[in-house]
Coordinates of C-alpha atoms and ligand atoms in Angstrom, one line a residue:
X12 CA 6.2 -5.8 -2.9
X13 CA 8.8 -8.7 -2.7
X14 CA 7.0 -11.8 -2.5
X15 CA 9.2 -14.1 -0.8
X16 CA 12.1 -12.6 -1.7
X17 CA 14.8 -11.3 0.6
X18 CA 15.8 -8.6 1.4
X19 CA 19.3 -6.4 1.9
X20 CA 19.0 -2.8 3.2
X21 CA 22.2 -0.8 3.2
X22 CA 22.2 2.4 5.6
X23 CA 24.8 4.7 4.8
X24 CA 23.8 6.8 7.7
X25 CA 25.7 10.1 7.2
X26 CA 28.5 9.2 5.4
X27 CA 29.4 10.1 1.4
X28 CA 28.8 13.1 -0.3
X29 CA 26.3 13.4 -3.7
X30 CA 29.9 12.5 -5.8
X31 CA 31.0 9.4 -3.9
X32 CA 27.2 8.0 -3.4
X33 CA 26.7 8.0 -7.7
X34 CA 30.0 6.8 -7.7
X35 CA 28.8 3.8 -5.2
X36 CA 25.9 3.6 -7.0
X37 CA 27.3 4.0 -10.5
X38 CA 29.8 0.8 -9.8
X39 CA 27.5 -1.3 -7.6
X40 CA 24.8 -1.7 -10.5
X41 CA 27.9 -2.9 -12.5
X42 CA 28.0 -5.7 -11.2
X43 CA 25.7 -9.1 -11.2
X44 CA 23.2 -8.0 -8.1
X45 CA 21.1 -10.6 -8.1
X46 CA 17.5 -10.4 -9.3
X47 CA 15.7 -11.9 -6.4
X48 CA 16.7 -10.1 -4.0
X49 CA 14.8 -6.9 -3.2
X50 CA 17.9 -4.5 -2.2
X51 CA 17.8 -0.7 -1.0
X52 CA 20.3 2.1 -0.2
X53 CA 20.2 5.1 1.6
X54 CA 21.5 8.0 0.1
X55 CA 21.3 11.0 2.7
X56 CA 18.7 13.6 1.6
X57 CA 21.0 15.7 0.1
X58 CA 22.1 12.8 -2.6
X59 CA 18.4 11.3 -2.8
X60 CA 18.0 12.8 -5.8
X61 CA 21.4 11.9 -8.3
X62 CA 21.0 8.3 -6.4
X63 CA 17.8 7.9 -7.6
X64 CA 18.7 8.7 -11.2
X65 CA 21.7 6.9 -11.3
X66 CA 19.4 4.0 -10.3
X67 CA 16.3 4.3 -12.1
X68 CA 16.6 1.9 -14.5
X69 CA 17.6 -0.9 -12.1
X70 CA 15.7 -3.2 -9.8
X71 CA 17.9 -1.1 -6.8
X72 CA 15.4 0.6 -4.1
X73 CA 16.2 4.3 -2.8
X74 CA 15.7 4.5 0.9
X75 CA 15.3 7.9 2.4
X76 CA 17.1 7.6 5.9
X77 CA 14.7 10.8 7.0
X78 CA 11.4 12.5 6.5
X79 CA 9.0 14.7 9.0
X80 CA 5.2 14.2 9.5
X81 CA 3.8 17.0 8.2
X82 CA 3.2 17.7 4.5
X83 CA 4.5 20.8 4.4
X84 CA 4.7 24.0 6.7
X85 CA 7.0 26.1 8.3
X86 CA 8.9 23.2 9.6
X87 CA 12.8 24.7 8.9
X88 CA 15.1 22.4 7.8
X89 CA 13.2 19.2 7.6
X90 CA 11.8 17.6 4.4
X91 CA 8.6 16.2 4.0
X92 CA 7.1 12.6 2.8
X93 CA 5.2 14.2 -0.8
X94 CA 8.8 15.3 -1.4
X95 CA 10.0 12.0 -1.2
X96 CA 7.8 11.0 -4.0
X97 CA 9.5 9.8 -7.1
X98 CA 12.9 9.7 -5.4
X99 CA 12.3 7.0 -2.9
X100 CA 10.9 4.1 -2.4
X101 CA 11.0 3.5 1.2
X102 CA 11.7 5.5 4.3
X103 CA 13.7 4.6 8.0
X104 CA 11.6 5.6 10.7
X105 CA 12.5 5.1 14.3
X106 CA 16.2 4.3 13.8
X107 CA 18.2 4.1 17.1
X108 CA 20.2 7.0 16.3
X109 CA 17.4 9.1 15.9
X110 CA 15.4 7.3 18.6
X111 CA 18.9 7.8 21.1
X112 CA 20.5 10.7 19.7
X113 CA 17.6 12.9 18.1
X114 CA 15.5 11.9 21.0
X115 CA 12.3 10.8 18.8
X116 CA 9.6 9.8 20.7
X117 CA 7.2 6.5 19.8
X118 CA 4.7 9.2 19.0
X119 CA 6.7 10.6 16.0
X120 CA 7.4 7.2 14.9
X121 CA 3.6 6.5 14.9
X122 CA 3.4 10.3 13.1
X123 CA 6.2 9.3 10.3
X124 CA 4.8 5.9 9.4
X125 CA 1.1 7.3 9.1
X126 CA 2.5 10.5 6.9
X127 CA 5.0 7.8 4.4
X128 CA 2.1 5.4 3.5
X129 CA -0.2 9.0 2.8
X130 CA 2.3 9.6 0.2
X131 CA 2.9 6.3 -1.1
X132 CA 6.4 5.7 0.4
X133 CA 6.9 2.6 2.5
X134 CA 8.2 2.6 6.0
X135 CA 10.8 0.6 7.7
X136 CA 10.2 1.0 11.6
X137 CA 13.4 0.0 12.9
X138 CA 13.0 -1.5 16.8
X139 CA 15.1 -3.1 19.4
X140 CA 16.2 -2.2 23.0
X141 CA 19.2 -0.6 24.6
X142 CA 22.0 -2.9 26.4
X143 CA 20.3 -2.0 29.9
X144 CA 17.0 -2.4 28.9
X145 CA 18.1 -5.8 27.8
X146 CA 20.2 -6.2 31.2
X147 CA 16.7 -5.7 33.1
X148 CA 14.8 -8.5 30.9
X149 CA 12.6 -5.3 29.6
X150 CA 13.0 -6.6 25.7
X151 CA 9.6 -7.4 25.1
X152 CA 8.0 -4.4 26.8
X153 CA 10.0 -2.7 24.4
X154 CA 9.6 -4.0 21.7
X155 CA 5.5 -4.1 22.3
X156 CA 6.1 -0.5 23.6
X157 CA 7.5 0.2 19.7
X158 CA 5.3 -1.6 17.7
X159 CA 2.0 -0.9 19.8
X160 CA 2.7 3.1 19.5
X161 CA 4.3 3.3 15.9
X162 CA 2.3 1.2 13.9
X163 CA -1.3 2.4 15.9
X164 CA -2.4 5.1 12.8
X165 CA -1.7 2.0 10.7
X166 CA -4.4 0.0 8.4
X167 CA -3.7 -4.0 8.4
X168 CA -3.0 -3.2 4.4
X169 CA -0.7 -1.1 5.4
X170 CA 1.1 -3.0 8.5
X171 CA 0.7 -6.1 5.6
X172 CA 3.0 -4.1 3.4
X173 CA 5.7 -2.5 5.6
X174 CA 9.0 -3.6 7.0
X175 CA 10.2 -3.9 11.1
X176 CA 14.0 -3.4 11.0
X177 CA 14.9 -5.4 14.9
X178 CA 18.3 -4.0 15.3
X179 CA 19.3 -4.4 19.5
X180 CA 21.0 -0.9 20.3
X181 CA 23.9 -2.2 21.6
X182 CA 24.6 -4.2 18.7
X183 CA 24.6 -1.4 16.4
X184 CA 27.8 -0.1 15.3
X185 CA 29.8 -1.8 17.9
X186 CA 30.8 -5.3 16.6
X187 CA 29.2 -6.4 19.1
X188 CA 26.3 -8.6 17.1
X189 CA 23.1 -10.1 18.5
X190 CA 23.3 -14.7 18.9
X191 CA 21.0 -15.5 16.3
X192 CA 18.5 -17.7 18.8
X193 CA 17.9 -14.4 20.7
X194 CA 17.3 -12.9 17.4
X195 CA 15.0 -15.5 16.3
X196 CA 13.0 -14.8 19.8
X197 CA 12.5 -11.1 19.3
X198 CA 11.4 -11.8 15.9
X199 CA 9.0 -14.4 16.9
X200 CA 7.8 -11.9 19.7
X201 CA 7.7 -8.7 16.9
X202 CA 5.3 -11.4 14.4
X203 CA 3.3 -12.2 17.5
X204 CA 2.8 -8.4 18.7
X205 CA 2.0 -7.4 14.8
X206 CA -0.3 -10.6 15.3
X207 CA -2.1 -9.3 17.8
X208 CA -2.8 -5.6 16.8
X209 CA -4.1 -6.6 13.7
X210 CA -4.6 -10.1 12.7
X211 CA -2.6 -13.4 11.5
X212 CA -2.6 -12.1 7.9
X213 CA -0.6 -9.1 8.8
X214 CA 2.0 -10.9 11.6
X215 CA 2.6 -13.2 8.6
X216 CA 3.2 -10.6 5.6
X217 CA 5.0 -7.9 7.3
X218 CA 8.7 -8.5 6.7
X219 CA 11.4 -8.3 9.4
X220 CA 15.0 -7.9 9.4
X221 CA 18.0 -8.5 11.1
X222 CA 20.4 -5.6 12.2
X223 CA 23.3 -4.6 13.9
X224 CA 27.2 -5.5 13.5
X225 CA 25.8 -7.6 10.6
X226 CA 29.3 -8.3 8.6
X227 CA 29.7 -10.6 5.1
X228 CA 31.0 -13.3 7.7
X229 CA 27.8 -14.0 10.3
X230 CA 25.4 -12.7 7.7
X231 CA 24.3 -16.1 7.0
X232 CA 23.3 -17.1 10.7
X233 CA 20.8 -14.6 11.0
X234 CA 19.4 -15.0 7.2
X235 CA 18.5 -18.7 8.5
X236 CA 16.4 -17.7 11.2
X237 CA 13.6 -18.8 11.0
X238 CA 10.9 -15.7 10.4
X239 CA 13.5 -13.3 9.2
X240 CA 13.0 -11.7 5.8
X241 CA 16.4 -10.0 5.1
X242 CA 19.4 -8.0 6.7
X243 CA 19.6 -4.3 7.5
X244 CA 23.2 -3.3 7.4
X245 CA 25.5 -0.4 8.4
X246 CA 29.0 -0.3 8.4
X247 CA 29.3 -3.2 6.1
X248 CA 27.1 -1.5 3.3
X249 CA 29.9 1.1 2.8
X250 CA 31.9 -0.8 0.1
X251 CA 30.6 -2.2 -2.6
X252 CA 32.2 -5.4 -2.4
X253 CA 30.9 -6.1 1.1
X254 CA 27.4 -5.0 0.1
X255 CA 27.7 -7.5 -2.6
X256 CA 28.5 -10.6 -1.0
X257 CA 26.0 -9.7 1.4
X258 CA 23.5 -9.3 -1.5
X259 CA 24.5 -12.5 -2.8
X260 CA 24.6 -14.1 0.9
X261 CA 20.3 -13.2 1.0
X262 CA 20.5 -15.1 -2.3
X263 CA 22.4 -17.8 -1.4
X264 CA 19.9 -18.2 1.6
X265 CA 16.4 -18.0 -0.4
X266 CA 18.1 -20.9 -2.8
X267 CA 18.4 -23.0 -0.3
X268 CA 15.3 -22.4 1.7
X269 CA 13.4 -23.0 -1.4
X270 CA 15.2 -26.1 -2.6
X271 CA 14.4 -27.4 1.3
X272 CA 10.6 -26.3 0.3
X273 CA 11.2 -28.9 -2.5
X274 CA 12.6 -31.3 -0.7
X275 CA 9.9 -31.8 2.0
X276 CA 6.9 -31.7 -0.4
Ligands
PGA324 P1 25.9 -1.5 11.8 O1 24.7 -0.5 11.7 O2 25.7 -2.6 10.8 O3 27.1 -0.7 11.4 O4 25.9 -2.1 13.1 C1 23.4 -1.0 11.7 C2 22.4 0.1 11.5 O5 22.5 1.0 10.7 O6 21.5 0.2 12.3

């Protein structure tokens, strides 16, 4: 998938209709996005499909922000993985909005991330704990609550290729934004967790990401810690030019990790 290359994942949550995201789309592959950076949108499902067209001949990954378990069924209104197929690349599962307001359980979670890799779609299990969960010093349960049930239907090939979003609650969509050495714990603790459910080899190659409140400003902070693979962002994914500098800020980032890789050899 991307190598060692970071990674930038916009969520457009429910904003912009099929017209305004191709028109995002349209004018964001306009400009120089760089190359080694592996970056995704989320179109909602409605604009999945004029997204995906507009995009198919860049390097630009469609995220669905949705999909159910089953493969198909009287399931009304929902839309399945094998739908997914050819539009997207990857799909959310487990953000806090539908963990919080949708009330999905760790079980569906386990369900969606089982039901994306059986149609060739890879998952991003977004994690992290609410403010009083943190308050209570319960972060780690959580978090080993999140990854033990959602990734348990999982292969180590699988886990190997998938992405963990950690994104605290309370830090999402409230400017309110995570210090980057509590980040860099939970991280550590998400790689040790993956570790220990199925072996060094995955806790190394499954890719993590920063999010919440993430802004072109503190992007950089996080994109040093060490461990983290890449930003998942909300609010500051909605105009092109922030999306942008925050493209460029994961590039920015890799450069200089790698010219440090240099320098120490
Ligand atoms: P935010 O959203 O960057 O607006 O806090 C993050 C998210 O989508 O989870």
């Amino acid at each position: 998938m991307s190598g060692h290359k970071k990674i930038i994942i916009g969520n457009w949550k429910m904003h912009f209709t099929v017209k305004q995201a191709a028109a995002f789309a349209t004018k964001f592959i306009s400009k120089s996005v760089p190359a080694d950076v592996l970056v995704g949108v989320t179109p909602n499902c409605l604009a999945l499909s004029e997204v995906s067209g507009v995009l198919s001949k860049s390097a630009i990954n469609v995220v669905s922000q949705n999909a159910y378990y089953e493969d198909e069924g009287a399931f009304t209104g929902e839309v399945s993985m094998p739908m997914l197929r050819g539009l997207a690349d990857f799909v959310l599962v487990g953000h806090s909005e539908r963990r919080h307001i949708l009330r999905e359980s760790n079980d569906y979670t386990r369900e969606k991330c089982a039901a994306a890799f059986r149609s060739g779609i890879v998952p991003i299990l977004c994690v992290g704990e609410t403010l009083v969960e943190r308050q209570n010093y319960h972060t780690n349960q959580v978090l080993n609550d999140q990854l033990s049930v959602g990734l348990a239907d999982l292969t180590t090939e699988e886990v190997s290729k998938m992405i963990i979003a950690y994104e605290p609650v309370w830090a999402i969509g409230t400017g309110e934004y995570a210090r980057p050495e509590d980040v860099e714990k939970a991280v550590a603790k998400i790689r040790a967790e993956v570790t220990s459910l199925y072996g060094a080899i995955a806790g190394a190659s499954v890719k993590v990401l920063y999010g919440g409140s993430v802004t072109r400003e503190n992007a950089r902070s996080y994109l040093e810690i060490n461990g983290i693979d890449g930003l998942f962002v909300g609010g500051a994914s909605l105009s092109v030019a922030n999306f942008l500098a925050n493209s460029r800020n994961c590039r920015v980032s890799l450069v200089l990790k790698l010219n440090k890789k240099k320098k120490e050899a």
